[in-house]
Amino acid sequence: MLLTAFQSVRNHSVALCAALEPEDYVVQPTADVSPPKWHLAHITWFWETFVLVPHMPGYRVFHDDFSYVFNSYYETVGKRVLRTQRGNLSRPTVADVYHYRRYVDEHMTRFLVNDPTDSDLRNLIVLGLNHEQQHQELLVTDIKYILGHNPLLPALAMPVTEYVPNPVSAPITVPEGVYEIGYQGGMPGEPNPFYFDNELGVHKVYLAKTTLAGQLVTNAEYLEFMAAGGYQHFGYWLADGWAWVNANAVQAPLYWHDIDGQWHYYTFGGLVPIDPAAPVCHVSQYEADAFARWRGTRLPTEFEWEVAAGLAPLNWGQRWEWTNSAYLPYPGFVTAGGAVGEYNGKFMSNQLVLRGGSVATPAGHSRPTYRNFFQPDKQWQYTGIRLIQA
Amino acid sequence: MLLTAFQSVRNHSVALCAALEPEDYVVQPTADVSPPKWHLAHITWFWETFVLVPHMPGYRVFHDDFSYVFNSYYETVGKRVLRTQRGNLSRPTVADVYHYRRYVDEHMTRFLVNDPTDSDLRNLIVLGLNHEQQHQELLVTDIKYILGHNPLLPALAMPVTEYVPNPVSAPITVPEGVYEIGYQGGMPGEPNPFYFDNELGVHKVYLAKTTLAGQLVTNAEYLEFMAAGGYQHFGYWLADGWAWVNANAVQAPLYWHDIDGQWHYYTFGGLVPIDPAAPVCHVSQYEADAFARWRGTRLPTEFEWEVAAGLAPLNWGQRWEWTNSAYLPYPGFVTAGGAVGEYNGKFMSNQLVLRGGSVATPAGHSRPTYRNFFQPDKQWQYTGIRLIQA
Amino acid sequence: MLLTAFQSVRNHSVALCAALEPEDYVVQPTADVSPPKWHLAHITWFWETFVLVPHMPGYRVFHDDFSYVFNSYYETVGKRVLRTQRGNLSRPTVADVYHYRRYVDEHMTRFLVNDPTDSDLRNLIVLGLNHEQQHQELLVTDIKYILGHNPLLPALAMPVTEYVPNPVSAPITVPEGVYEIGYQGGMPGEPNPFYFDNELGVHKVYLAKTTLAGQLVTNAEYLEFMAAGGYQHFGYWLADGWAWVNANAVQAPLYWHDIDGQWHYYTFGGLVPIDPAAPVCHVSQYEADAFARWRGTRLPTEFEWEVAAGLAPLNWGQRWEWTNSAYLPYPGFVTAGGAVGEYNGKFMSNQLVLRGGSVATPAGHSRPTYRNFFQPDKQWQYTGIRLIQA
Amino acid sequence: MLLTAFQSVRNHSVALCAALEPEDYVVQPTADVSPPKWHLAHITWFWETFVLVPHMPGYRVFHDDFSYVFNSYYETVGKRVLRTQRGNLSRPTVADVYHYRRYVDEHMTRFLVNDPTDSDLRNLIVLGLNHEQQHQELLVTDIKYILGHNPLLPALAMPVTEYVPNPVSAPITVPEGVYEIGYQGGMPGEPNPFYFDNELGVHKVYLAKTTLAGQLVTNAEYLEFMAAGGYQHFGYWLADGWAWVNANAVQAPLYWHDIDGQWHYYTFGGLVPIDPAAPVCHVSQYEADAFARWRGTRLPTEFEWEVAAGLAPLNWGQRWEWTNSAYLPYPGFVTAGGAVGEYNGKFMSNQLVLRGGSVATPAGHSRPTYRNFFQPDKQWQYTGIRLIQA
């Protein structure tokens, strides 16, 4: 029944914010980050706009101006607040936003109590659940950014275990062959099978024989790269990456601090010495690519990753794993109509695919065909590195 | 007794924020504006840093990092948080800041209960009171900016009457002569006479005969300027002013909105039609200067204004009145040593003097020799226009 | 014999500049464009630095500072003049640069008169010839930009025929299969077979059945897109493309001017009405992609293009054809050591592949495996559109 | 006779450019600098637009588009080329510009051969001569900037002696009193008395007793400031000045280079060791003000300077002397109508007055009432420092 899933997902969004002070909901220290208040309201706005308004007779929107304030990139649904201005908005207040959530949740509950049977509508609701889960991961990464860039570096009780040692795992060899790539339908008996449009268009890809590392690059390995002058030698870097290093004076992954010669990182538990055995985190694709060159190898493509993940347990799920595949449409990709159609396709330029999932990804949200995507300079997600065996 | 004055001023800062939601304390929609939370903490930090730490034996600072976070421009007191980043800080929270205030107020009360007799110390405390009053005016203007740039344009119960009709007043003629300018000491019996360092250096200025308008330019007059194409004809504008108009697409004073052909402005009571009889507000010096040219006259100098204010009641106090005097040191101006010495002198470039006071200026804070100063493009203060009679 | 090829290529660079005034050699109206003087000196510097200095005993560099001034992106050969500052340099003069060319050409001639036999050296010289040919194309596009952005829109006698009608050509169908991609060696008897490192790493790619248009999109077709509101509807555009359209107020391809309702474009012959039958030119990849969406189809991948070009005469060579393939390394791509190794690999981020060649490409320079690459917003190359048949 | 003066001034402009290569005429390495070609054409355009077109019957403009290209800030005479884009224009060529000059000069000669008698017309012509002299000084400073920012630091035969030792001169004391300020008419028998509108409005100013240094600050004195950490201690600087120092990493006056521990400066003769006895040059007003504070004194006001210059020979003329007076209208200043009226008044914001003249000022161009003006961060003029005696 969709109502159960709906309530479970909705509750998790609120749980993620349980430890926040009202002020933490408001700020936007960089354009990539959205205020938690905005995330909470935006995912509520999704339900109101795409489910309640068109499908629930007699539904009245909570507030006429909220659509303007909490729209994100849906250009077909009115003028949106520019992303970089979200942090200037003190109103609606956090209390207003929770009021809005309750209002919408009550109507959604009344709406879902008779489990919808129309498959388009069911699909839309499942899309909404997955949309909300995506914002749940962003809630974690954005809250971390907000607190991790505060001079007080405050600790916060968040339900995320950021660093655990890397499990030992054997390398996985992908034999030469032509493979089918893309979402192929749920397993028999799987409830609510779901996929994003960008996973569609099952198609064949030829792969040469390749071996992927069984485990992610650790902090200890990354420290070797740093000690070897990784951030000082342009030869390891793409030209754009080298420009990024210099323009931003990058010397280490995000959240790393050199305190009297000992590297620490900021975690939700506060500032702690790095754990050498844990997988490196918060690296850009430029850093991942430079690390791979320094090691004389390369990052996998998204296709190698997907096939490997189907052959053996890749132990994925700790870090989003940067690939060297550009985020582009699969053959036969078709953009859906309307606002929902703007979901993924319009971002297919200047971004790279990440595969797997992270400690901040809601349970059950990802799968081997899942295509996450970010620009190559982004560090604030829980990103890591898996190499092709040299 | 200083304690009474201290408590009165301190209470007024809190009263100004009584109607705020926690979120309103946090945001910084433009670099000129500081979050109310920052103002409240900064003025508290002043007392702690300049009075309690050096003068109260055994005082322990409330929090080691607050000095870093809430310093403003006192370069001698450590590294400060860049002004444009103040709006990124969710911590310390509003509650933390009020806790900080109470902690410092309790110590200050204990400190002041035996009225200090040392005149340097007394002067420092009176400076602190005036410093806090300056931030009280900024609290009003910054809160207005925060709410007046929110798409919801919320109303807020603030103890400020922004628009009242202009009192009718006769022009004031300053006869030709050499006049003494600058603060000359309190009247006999005046309690706590105070002045800022920038008012010091009494000196003579020759003035030709001039007549200042008895009243401020009204909204009705300003609308005539707009109707006459004031914002469209470069001939009325300074070159920098014209560049400012075009770069910012300025069409009216700040907070004005054209709704179906009728001009409204945002006030703390919400959006209301403009009152033609009230003095125009929230104009830049560029606008004031262009208006004066359009009328075939000019703005007064700060010296003409000061002399006129000594000759007759100028009815000042509704709007800070732009002069055409650059903010420069008086002859003999000497910068005081230490952090307090950074107070005024270092800003004596690229700014213009405003005289008088505004509806947001705390009672008793200003005086005829008071020199306020801002860059000529600033609109967010309660600024207005008084002309020389053409 | 290499000397003949050397002299032929070197002469062509000079011929391209024959009609320039000295002033035309100097300016840099945008960061992507280099002053013609810089191109001429840079390609000379290549011969001096990589051939004469290491290989000709007793050679003395022409001027000690030229290496600093005319280096481009070879980070291993000293500090280079920032690309955006090239247009600020009046010295060395054009005459100095031609003097430099003659000096280097005389030494190169003496060096090549005994045809080198060492294959590494021969390969380096052939690389130099191809490097110079790449700058020859840039000379054409950069000279066009310089004159085409001058308010006088001057005509210039350049040996480039920019617009000829599109030849009629049948569509080309690529059957499903696994194909080999990449440079596979010259044909038997081919003199000086050459390839860039980015074409290496022959590898297999699976392709589904696809049909490429036999001819390029014409101006007439592109005008239909414009008339249909192509630049006004975000639905046709990638998100980054739509941001680019709005930030730059793009309304048409580069060099197009609407004169009294009739579209003209700037050519080396001056401003002329557009020729409806000629292939559209000077479009960004964003525009090419939006056009394809409007037509309900897509751009080819670089692999589809390469295979199609091997199956039938694609009639390529008028326009560089945007693909929807990101510029990434082929499997097994290895960066060469030293400065020459910086040639291509370091640019493999944030760019897209173009295939074919253009009216500005030197004869014999391109081939079906050639991979040109630019950022998706670039318009100043002779770029065009070939569609997948819908 | 005006013709003689016209020919003399016109010839001097050409003489200043005699040593230039064509390329030197074209570039614009920073927004403040204009290409020499532009200066030459702009001053020619002045004669064409304001004298020949309105006053010479039958005159035909040389080229319809030149008005657009070579207008500067005269907003009433059509759309001008943005100042920062002047360096992108290779056309009109230098030869075209000289052709234009000759064409206009021939017509002006024909026009002036019958010495005009109308006094408005005579005044306009004298204004044009002074306008051209202003651009002659800019030609010198802009040519220096172009060559002094070229990595080759080329020498150039310019008729300017930049550094000669400071003459020894007694301090000048201005007694307390009310003085008349502003241009009061030429001396009896003075030919072509001239003044700019900004010198008009003779008015009285009260001055306290002050003593100005008899000579300018030398390089030796300035080196002491540098050695004392002048550029490292914020306490000497205005807040805007300190921000400027840090944003631009300023460590010395413009054109100074530290070569193996010995300071050199770039001159038209090339790079030479600094002369300790010569007056410091190429300092911003921020630097002049900081130097004065370090010495425990201040810069003069423009009124003190003007009065002192009338009392005794100030030995002015080597360096434009920064004052601490904002560039503001004198009482009674009236902007003239039309384009000529835009000459000075519109710049009366955010600039400071400089008095005197420099080694680059044409002979006879300046006078004690002359008001030059620049923003306080500008270094590229021949600016120096005269102190009030501490």
PDB file of C-alpha atoms in Angstrom, chain D residues 306-387:
ATOM      1  CA  GLU D 306      46.088  76.987  -4.018  1.00  0.00           C
ATOM      2  CA  VAL D 307      46.736  79.721  -1.496  1.00  0.00           C
ATOM      3  CA  ALA D 308      50.288  78.528  -0.826  1.00  0.00           C
ATOM      4  CA  ALA D 309      50.988  78.491  -4.558  1.00  0.00           C
ATOM      5  CA  GLY D 310      49.948  82.122  -4.704  1.00  0.00           C
ATOM      6  CA  LEU D 311      52.202  83.097  -1.852  1.00  0.00           C
ATOM      7  CA  ALA D 312      55.511  81.647  -2.937  1.00  0.00           C
ATOM      8  CA  PRO D 313      56.972  79.460  -5.642  1.00  0.00           C
ATOM      9  CA  LEU D 314      55.854  75.982  -4.691  1.00  0.00           C
ATOM     10  CA  ASN D 315      58.173  74.375  -7.233  1.00  0.00           C
ATOM     11  CA  TRP D 316      55.237  72.495  -8.572  1.00  0.00           C
ATOM     12  CA  GLY D 317      55.116  70.738 -11.913  1.00  0.00           C
ATOM     13  CA  GLN D 318      57.020  67.515 -11.364  1.00  0.00           C
ATOM     14  CA  ARG D 319      54.184  65.498  -9.888  1.00  0.00           C
ATOM     15  CA  TRP D 320      50.449  65.888  -9.632  1.00  0.00           C
ATOM     16  CA  GLU D 321      50.030  66.402  -5.910  1.00  0.00           C
ATOM     17  CA  TRP D 322      47.287  64.464  -4.184  1.00  0.00           C
ATOM     18  CA  THR D 323      45.179  66.570  -1.843  1.00  0.00           C
ATOM     19  CA  ASN D 324      42.686  65.351   0.697  1.00  0.00           C
ATOM     20  CA  SER D 325      39.890  67.346  -0.938  1.00  0.00           C
ATOM     21  CA  ALA D 326      37.046  65.566  -2.639  1.00  0.00           C
ATOM     22  CA  TYR D 327      36.352  66.755  -6.157  1.00  0.00           C
ATOM     23  CA  LEU D 328      33.118  68.679  -5.627  1.00  0.00           C
ATOM     24  CA  PRO D 329      31.536  71.716  -7.252  1.00  0.00           C
ATOM     25  CA  TYR D 330      32.516  75.165  -6.039  1.00  0.00           C
ATOM     26  CA  PRO D 331      29.595  77.174  -4.698  1.00  0.00           C
ATOM     27  CA  GLY D 332      27.763  78.629  -7.642  1.00  0.00           C
ATOM     28  CA  PHE D 333      29.129  76.060 -10.077  1.00  0.00           C
ATOM     29  CA  VAL D 334      26.817  75.792 -13.079  1.00  0.00           C
ATOM     30  CA  THR D 335      27.012  73.051 -15.652  1.00  0.00           C
ATOM     31  CA  ALA D 336      27.088  74.429 -19.201  1.00  0.00           C
ATOM     32  CA  GLY D 337      24.452  73.150 -21.603  1.00  0.00           C
ATOM     33  CA  GLY D 338      25.040  70.601 -24.329  1.00  0.00           C
ATOM     34  CA  ALA D 339      27.830  68.118 -24.767  1.00  0.00           C
ATOM     35  CA  VAL D 340      30.535  70.538 -23.674  1.00  0.00           C
ATOM     36  CA  GLY D 341      28.621  70.941 -20.429  1.00  0.00           C
ATOM     37  CA  GLU D 342      29.290  67.311 -19.651  1.00  0.00           C
ATOM     38  CA  TYR D 343      32.941  68.151 -19.471  1.00  0.00           C
ATOM     39  CA  ASN D 344      33.728  68.266 -15.792  1.00  0.00           C
ATOM     40  CA  GLY D 345      30.690  68.493 -13.584  1.00  0.00           C
ATOM     41  CA  LYS D 346      29.418  64.985 -14.071  1.00  0.00           C
ATOM     42  CA  PHE D 347      32.565  63.494 -12.584  1.00  0.00           C
ATOM     43  CA  MET D 348      32.131  65.224  -9.241  1.00  0.00           C
ATOM     44  CA  SER D 349      31.741  62.081  -7.161  1.00  0.00           C
ATOM     45  CA  ASN D 350      34.153  59.550  -5.712  1.00  0.00           C
ATOM     46  CA  GLN D 351      37.252  61.398  -6.909  1.00  0.00           C
ATOM     47  CA  LEU D 352      39.900  63.488  -5.214  1.00  0.00           C
ATOM     48  CA  VAL D 353      41.552  66.686  -6.374  1.00  0.00           C
ATOM     49  CA  LEU D 354      45.162  66.809  -7.480  1.00  0.00           C
ATOM     50  CA  ARG D 355      46.916  70.101  -7.850  1.00  0.00           C
ATOM     51  CA  GLY D 356      49.976  71.317  -9.719  1.00  0.00           C
ATOM     52  CA  GLY D 357      51.098  69.418 -12.773  1.00  0.00           C
ATOM     53  CA  SER D 358      53.619  66.839 -13.828  1.00  0.00           C
ATOM     54  CA  VAL D 359      56.525  66.188 -16.130  1.00  0.00           C
ATOM     55  CA  ALA D 360      53.930  64.870 -18.579  1.00  0.00           C
ATOM     56  CA  THR D 361      51.751  67.981 -18.497  1.00  0.00           C
ATOM     57  CA  PRO D 362      52.096  70.091 -21.658  1.00  0.00           C
ATOM     58  CA  ALA D 363      53.875  73.397 -21.063  1.00  0.00           C
ATOM     59  CA  GLY D 364      51.481  76.169 -20.130  1.00  0.00           C
ATOM     60  CA  HIS D 365      48.542  73.828 -19.609  1.00  0.00           C
ATOM     61  CA  SER D 366      48.246  74.002 -15.847  1.00  0.00           C
ATOM     62  CA  ARG D 367      47.990  76.900 -13.396  1.00  0.00           C
ATOM     63  CA  PRO D 368      47.555  77.350  -9.625  1.00  0.00           C
ATOM     64  CA  THR D 369      43.771  77.136  -9.834  1.00  0.00           C
ATOM     65  CA  TYR D 370      43.776  74.000 -11.991  1.00  0.00           C
ATOM     66  CA  ARG D 371      41.803  71.086 -10.533  1.00  0.00           C
ATOM     67  CA  ASN D 372      42.827  67.668 -11.739  1.00  0.00           C
ATOM     68  CA  PHE D 373      40.899  64.690 -10.344  1.00  0.00           C
ATOM     69  CA  PHE D 374      41.162  60.920 -10.107  1.00  0.00           C
ATOM     70  CA  GLN D 375      39.837  58.105  -7.948  1.00  0.00           C
ATOM     71  CA  PRO D 376      42.018  57.475  -4.871  1.00  0.00           C
ATOM     72  CA  ASP D 377      43.313  54.100  -6.082  1.00  0.00           C
ATOM     73  CA  LYS D 378      44.834  55.341  -9.319  1.00  0.00           C
ATOM     74  CA  GLN D 379      48.615  55.109  -9.707  1.00  0.00           C
ATOM     75  CA  TRP D 380      49.298  55.432 -13.395  1.00  0.00           C
ATOM     76  CA  GLN D 381      49.474  59.229 -13.529  1.00  0.00           C
ATOM     77  CA  TYR D 382      52.669  61.032 -12.488  1.00  0.00           C
ATOM     78  CA  THR D 383      51.414  61.499  -8.949  1.00  0.00           C
ATOM     79  CA  GLY D 384      53.425  62.479  -5.906  1.00  0.00           C
ATOM     80  CA  ILE D 385      53.140  63.616  -2.293  1.00  0.00           C
ATOM     81  CA  ARG D 386      53.506  66.984  -0.592  1.00  0.00           C
ATOM     82  CA  LEU D 387      52.923  66.984   3.159  1.00  0.00           C
TER      83      LEU D 387
END
